[in-house]
Amino acid sequence: VDAAALEDASFRSQTTMEGFDERFGKSAIKSYRAYVDPKPSRLEAVASEVVDIAANRFARQIDFLAKRHRSQAAEWVRHIDESQDRRTFPLILVLDNLRSAANVGSIYRSAEACGCLEIVTTGITPHPKGNGSEKLAKSALGAEQILPTKHFATVRQAMEYLKEYRPNVMLVGMETTERSKLYNVIKYPGREAASSDKLIVENDCMSSPGVALFLGNEVSGVDTDIMPLLDEVVEIPMFGLKNSLNVAACAPVVMYEILRQWKVSSSSSSSSKSSEGVD
């Protein structure tokens, strides 16, 4: 940050009708003012601070606020959700006994971005209408209000629901086991339904092929009792010492691989041909 320019911008914002300098924005300039001219109620606290530490903290904050302002002002950067019809694909997530509301919220956001039909939660998993909903919302950023959700006490109840109302979906678990296959070698059913204009769900029943992806607890993973009932178990290759990724990091990797196989492309993207030539 150019300190002299920032000082001048702050001065002009108070003594002229020019408003806030577009190079810095309102928030950065107000943060600068708070540092150089603190409120009377903060004078004692400011006097007790180490000058170098306080100056460094404010400088980082002002730099961030100025960068955020310029990013939001740039017309070529998209920060606002597009007001268009949501595309939906025959892709379902089943979150079995996840404990972290932050992880669940992140998964909701990824699932909404990937056009998932719904999220099914089980057991202790935080969900929008249950415990942990406030923490979930902080990382979901509104996706939990868009994406349809169902909650069941047990994962077996969830599987019964899928069998009755989503009878043709492939049940895929994400887990590291002896029978696991690499996530990108499995052929995921549902391409025809995904390429249609609108996914048809009648009386809450979807008869078209698709995928239900099971994600298990952060520590214990997918329930071993249901593992034999799954059609496939997939894993992401690991090249370090750790056995697996965080569950919120795993989910979008596999979801986007499924969409890639279904040759789904974004209508707003200039790279709509990015999935061509992939089986």
Coordinates of C-alpha atoms in Angstrom, one line a residue:
V1 CA 0.0 0.0 0.0
D2 CA 1.2 3.5 -0.9
A3 CA 1.1 5.1 2.5
A4 CA 1.3 8.7 1.1
A5 CA -1.5 8.0 -1.4
L6 CA -3.6 6.4 1.3
E7 CA -3.1 9.3 3.7
D8 CA -4.1 11.7 0.9
A9 CA -7.2 9.6 0.0
S10 CA -8.3 9.6 3.6
F11 CA -7.8 13.4 3.9
R12 CA -9.8 14.0 0.7
S13 CA -12.6 11.7 1.7
Q14 CA -13.2 14.0 4.8
T15 CA -12.6 17.4 3.3
T16 CA -14.0 17.2 -0.3
M17 CA -17.1 15.8 -2.0
E18 CA -15.1 13.3 -4.0
G19 CA -16.1 10.4 -1.9
F20 CA -13.8 7.4 -1.3
D21 CA -10.8 6.9 -3.6
E22 CA -11.4 4.0 -5.9
R23 CA -7.9 2.7 -5.5
F24 CA -8.6 1.8 -1.9
G25 CA -12.3 1.8 -1.3
K26 CA -14.4 2.8 1.7
S27 CA -13.4 -0.1 4.1
A28 CA -9.7 0.3 3.6
I29 CA -9.8 4.1 4.2
K30 CA -12.0 3.7 7.3
S31 CA -9.6 1.1 8.7
Y32 CA -6.7 3.6 8.1
R33 CA -8.6 6.3 9.9
A34 CA -9.2 3.9 12.9
Y35 CA -5.5 3.5 13.2
V36 CA -4.3 7.1 12.9
D37 CA -7.2 8.6 14.7
P38 CA -8.7 6.1 17.1
K39 CA -11.9 6.7 19.0
P40 CA -11.6 8.1 22.6
S41 CA -12.8 4.7 23.9
R42 CA -9.9 3.0 22.4
L43 CA -7.1 5.4 23.3
E44 CA -6.0 3.4 26.4
A45 CA -5.9 0.1 24.5
V46 CA -3.9 1.7 21.6
A47 CA -1.4 3.2 24.1
S48 CA -0.7 -0.2 25.5
E49 CA 0.0 -1.8 22.1
V50 CA 3.5 -2.3 20.6
V51 CA 3.6 0.2 17.8
D52 CA 5.3 -2.0 15.3
I53 CA 2.9 -4.9 15.9
A54 CA -0.2 -2.7 15.7
A55 CA 1.1 -1.0 12.5
N56 CA 1.8 -4.3 10.8
R57 CA -1.6 -5.7 11.7
F58 CA -3.4 -2.6 10.3
A59 CA -1.3 -2.6 7.2
R60 CA -2.2 -6.2 6.4
Q61 CA -5.9 -5.5 7.0
I62 CA -5.8 -2.3 4.8
D63 CA -4.0 -4.1 2.1
F64 CA -6.6 -6.9 2.1
L65 CA -9.5 -4.5 2.1
A66 CA -8.1 -2.5 -0.8
K67 CA -7.5 -5.7 -2.8
R68 CA -11.1 -6.9 -2.0
H69 CA -12.5 -3.6 -3.1
R70 CA -10.6 -3.7 -6.5
S71 CA -11.7 -7.3 -7.1
Q72 CA -15.4 -6.4 -6.4
A73 CA -15.1 -3.4 -8.6
A74 CA -13.7 -5.3 -11.6
E75 CA -16.4 -6.1 -14.1
W76 CA -14.7 -9.1 -15.4
V77 CA -14.6 -10.9 -12.1
R78 CA -17.9 -12.7 -11.1
H79 CA -18.7 -12.4 -7.4
I80 CA -22.5 -12.5 -7.6
D81 CA -24.6 -15.7 -7.9
E82 CA -26.1 -15.9 -11.4
S83 CA -29.9 -15.6 -11.5
Q84 CA -30.7 -18.4 -13.8
D85 CA -32.5 -21.8 -13.5
R86 CA -30.5 -24.3 -11.5
R87 CA -29.3 -27.3 -13.5
T88 CA -29.9 -30.6 -11.8
F89 CA -28.3 -34.0 -12.4
P90 CA -29.0 -37.5 -11.2
L91 CA -26.3 -37.2 -8.5
I92 CA -27.0 -37.6 -4.8
L93 CA -24.7 -37.3 -1.8
V94 CA -25.2 -39.4 1.3
L95 CA -23.4 -38.0 4.4
D96 CA -23.2 -40.7 7.0
N97 CA -22.4 -39.5 10.5
L98 CA -20.1 -36.6 9.6
R99 CA -19.2 -34.7 12.8
S100 CA -18.0 -31.3 11.4
A101 CA -20.6 -28.7 10.5
A102 CA -17.9 -26.8 8.6
N103 CA -17.2 -29.9 6.5
V104 CA -20.8 -30.5 5.9
G105 CA -21.4 -26.8 4.9
S106 CA -18.5 -27.0 2.5
I107 CA -19.9 -30.1 0.9
Y108 CA -23.3 -28.5 0.5
R109 CA -21.7 -25.6 -1.4
S110 CA -19.8 -28.0 -3.6
A111 CA -22.9 -30.2 -4.2
E112 CA -25.0 -27.2 -5.1
A113 CA -22.3 -26.0 -7.6
C114 CA -22.3 -29.5 -9.1
G115 CA -26.1 -29.6 -9.6
C116 CA -26.7 -32.4 -7.2
L117 CA -30.3 -33.5 -7.0
E118 CA -30.2 -33.7 -3.2
I119 CA -28.2 -34.4 -0.1
V120 CA -29.2 -37.2 2.3
T121 CA -27.8 -36.9 5.9
T122 CA -27.8 -39.6 8.5
G123 CA -27.1 -40.0 12.2
I124 CA -25.1 -37.2 13.9
T125 CA -24.5 -35.4 10.6
P126 CA -25.3 -31.7 11.0
H127 CA -28.1 -30.7 8.7
P128 CA -30.1 -27.5 7.9
K129 CA -33.0 -28.3 10.1
G130 CA -31.1 -29.9 12.9
N131 CA -28.2 -29.4 15.3
G132 CA -25.2 -27.6 13.9
S133 CA -27.3 -25.7 11.3
E134 CA -25.8 -22.3 12.2
K135 CA -22.2 -23.5 11.8
L136 CA -23.1 -25.4 8.7
A137 CA -24.6 -22.2 7.1
K138 CA -21.3 -20.3 7.6
S139 CA -19.5 -22.5 5.1
A140 CA -22.5 -23.4 2.9
L141 CA -23.1 -19.7 2.2
G142 CA -26.8 -20.2 1.3
A143 CA -26.4 -23.5 -0.6
E144 CA -28.2 -25.3 2.2
Q145 CA -31.3 -23.2 1.4
I146 CA -31.2 -24.2 -2.2
L147 CA -30.3 -27.9 -2.2
P148 CA -33.1 -30.3 -1.2
T149 CA -32.2 -32.3 2.0
K150 CA -33.5 -35.4 3.7
H151 CA -32.3 -36.7 7.1
F152 CA -32.5 -40.2 8.5
A153 CA -31.6 -41.7 11.8
T154 CA -29.5 -44.4 10.2
V155 CA -27.7 -45.0 7.0
R156 CA -29.7 -48.2 6.4
Q157 CA -32.9 -46.1 6.4
A158 CA -31.3 -43.8 3.9
M159 CA -30.5 -46.8 1.7
E160 CA -34.1 -48.0 1.9
Y161 CA -35.2 -44.6 0.8
L162 CA -32.9 -44.7 -2.2
K163 CA -34.1 -48.2 -3.1
E164 CA -37.7 -47.1 -3.1
Y165 CA -37.4 -43.6 -4.6
R166 CA -34.1 -43.7 -6.5
P167 CA -34.2 -47.4 -7.6
N168 CA -31.7 -47.1 -10.5
V169 CA -28.9 -45.2 -9.0
M170 CA -25.5 -46.8 -8.5
L171 CA -24.5 -46.8 -4.8
V172 CA -20.8 -45.7 -4.6
G173 CA -18.9 -45.4 -1.4
M174 CA -15.7 -43.3 -0.9
E175 CA -13.3 -45.3 1.2
T176 CA -9.9 -46.8 1.2
T177 CA -10.4 -50.6 1.2
E178 CA -9.0 -53.7 -0.5
R179 CA -11.8 -53.6 -3.0
S180 CA -11.6 -49.9 -3.7
K181 CA -11.0 -48.8 -7.3
L182 CA -9.7 -45.5 -8.5
Y183 CA -12.5 -43.0 -8.7
N184 CA -11.8 -42.2 -12.4
V185 CA -11.8 -45.7 -13.7
I186 CA -15.4 -46.4 -12.7
K187 CA -18.1 -45.8 -15.4
Y188 CA -20.8 -43.8 -13.7
P189 CA -24.4 -44.3 -15.0
G190 CA -26.6 -41.3 -15.7
R191 CA -25.1 -39.6 -18.7
E192 CA -28.4 -39.7 -20.8
A193 CA -30.4 -38.2 -17.9
A194 CA -27.7 -35.6 -17.2
S195 CA -27.7 -34.4 -20.9
S196 CA -31.5 -33.9 -21.0
D197 CA -33.0 -30.5 -20.6
K198 CA -34.6 -31.3 -17.2
L199 CA -34.3 -34.2 -14.8
I200 CA -37.7 -35.7 -14.3
V201 CA -38.7 -36.5 -10.7
E202 CA -42.4 -37.5 -10.3
N203 CA -44.0 -38.0 -6.9
D204 CA -40.5 -37.7 -5.4
C205 CA -39.4 -40.7 -7.5
M206 CA -36.5 -40.6 -9.9
S207 CA -36.4 -43.6 -12.2
S208 CA -33.5 -42.6 -14.3
P209 CA -30.0 -44.0 -13.7
G210 CA -27.6 -42.0 -11.6
V211 CA -25.1 -42.0 -8.7
A212 CA -25.5 -41.9 -5.0
L213 CA -22.1 -41.1 -3.4
F214 CA -21.6 -42.2 0.2
L215 CA -19.2 -40.1 2.4
G216 CA -18.5 -41.4 5.8
N217 CA -17.3 -40.1 9.2
E218 CA -14.0 -38.0 9.2
V219 CA -12.3 -40.6 11.4
S220 CA -14.0 -44.0 10.9
G221 CA -15.2 -43.5 7.3
V222 CA -18.1 -45.3 5.6
D223 CA -20.0 -47.6 7.9
T224 CA -18.5 -51.1 7.4
D225 CA -22.0 -52.7 7.8
I226 CA -23.2 -51.2 4.6
M227 CA -20.0 -51.7 2.6
P228 CA -21.2 -55.0 1.1
L229 CA -24.4 -53.3 0.0
L230 CA -22.6 -50.8 -2.2
D231 CA -22.2 -51.3 -5.9
E232 CA -18.7 -49.8 -6.0
V233 CA -16.2 -48.4 -3.6
V234 CA -13.8 -45.8 -4.9
E235 CA -10.7 -44.0 -3.7
I236 CA -8.6 -41.0 -4.6
P237 CA -4.9 -41.9 -5.1
M238 CA -2.6 -40.5 -2.3
F239 CA 1.1 -39.8 -3.0
G240 CA 2.0 -38.6 0.5
L241 CA 2.1 -40.3 3.9
K242 CA -1.5 -39.6 4.8
N243 CA -4.1 -42.3 4.0
S244 CA -6.9 -39.9 2.8
L245 CA -8.0 -36.4 2.2
N246 CA -10.5 -34.3 4.2
V247 CA -14.0 -35.4 3.4
A248 CA -14.9 -32.0 2.2
A249 CA -12.0 -32.0 -0.2
C250 CA -12.8 -35.5 -1.5
A251 CA -16.4 -34.8 -2.5
P252 CA -15.9 -32.3 -5.3
V253 CA -13.1 -34.3 -6.8
V254 CA -15.4 -37.3 -7.4
M255 CA -18.4 -35.2 -8.2
Y256 CA -16.6 -33.3 -11.0
E257 CA -15.2 -36.6 -12.4
I258 CA -18.8 -37.9 -12.6
L259 CA -19.9 -34.7 -14.4
R260 CA -16.8 -35.0 -16.7
Q261 CA -17.9 -38.5 -17.7
W262 CA -21.4 -37.3 -18.3
K263 CA -19.9 -34.6 -20.6
V264 CA -21.6 -31.8 -18.6
S265 CA -20.4 -28.3 -19.5
S266 CA -21.1 -24.9 -18.1
S267 CA -23.3 -22.7 -20.4
S268 CA -21.5 -19.7 -19.1
S269 CA -18.0 -21.0 -19.7
S270 CA -16.0 -20.1 -22.7
S271 CA -14.4 -23.5 -22.5
S272 CA -17.5 -25.5 -23.2
K273 CA -15.5 -28.0 -25.2
S274 CA -13.3 -29.0 -22.3
S275 CA -15.0 -32.3 -21.9
E276 CA -14.9 -33.4 -25.5
G277 CA -13.0 -36.5 -26.4
V278 CA -13.5 -38.1 -23.0
D279 CA -15.2 -41.5 -22.7

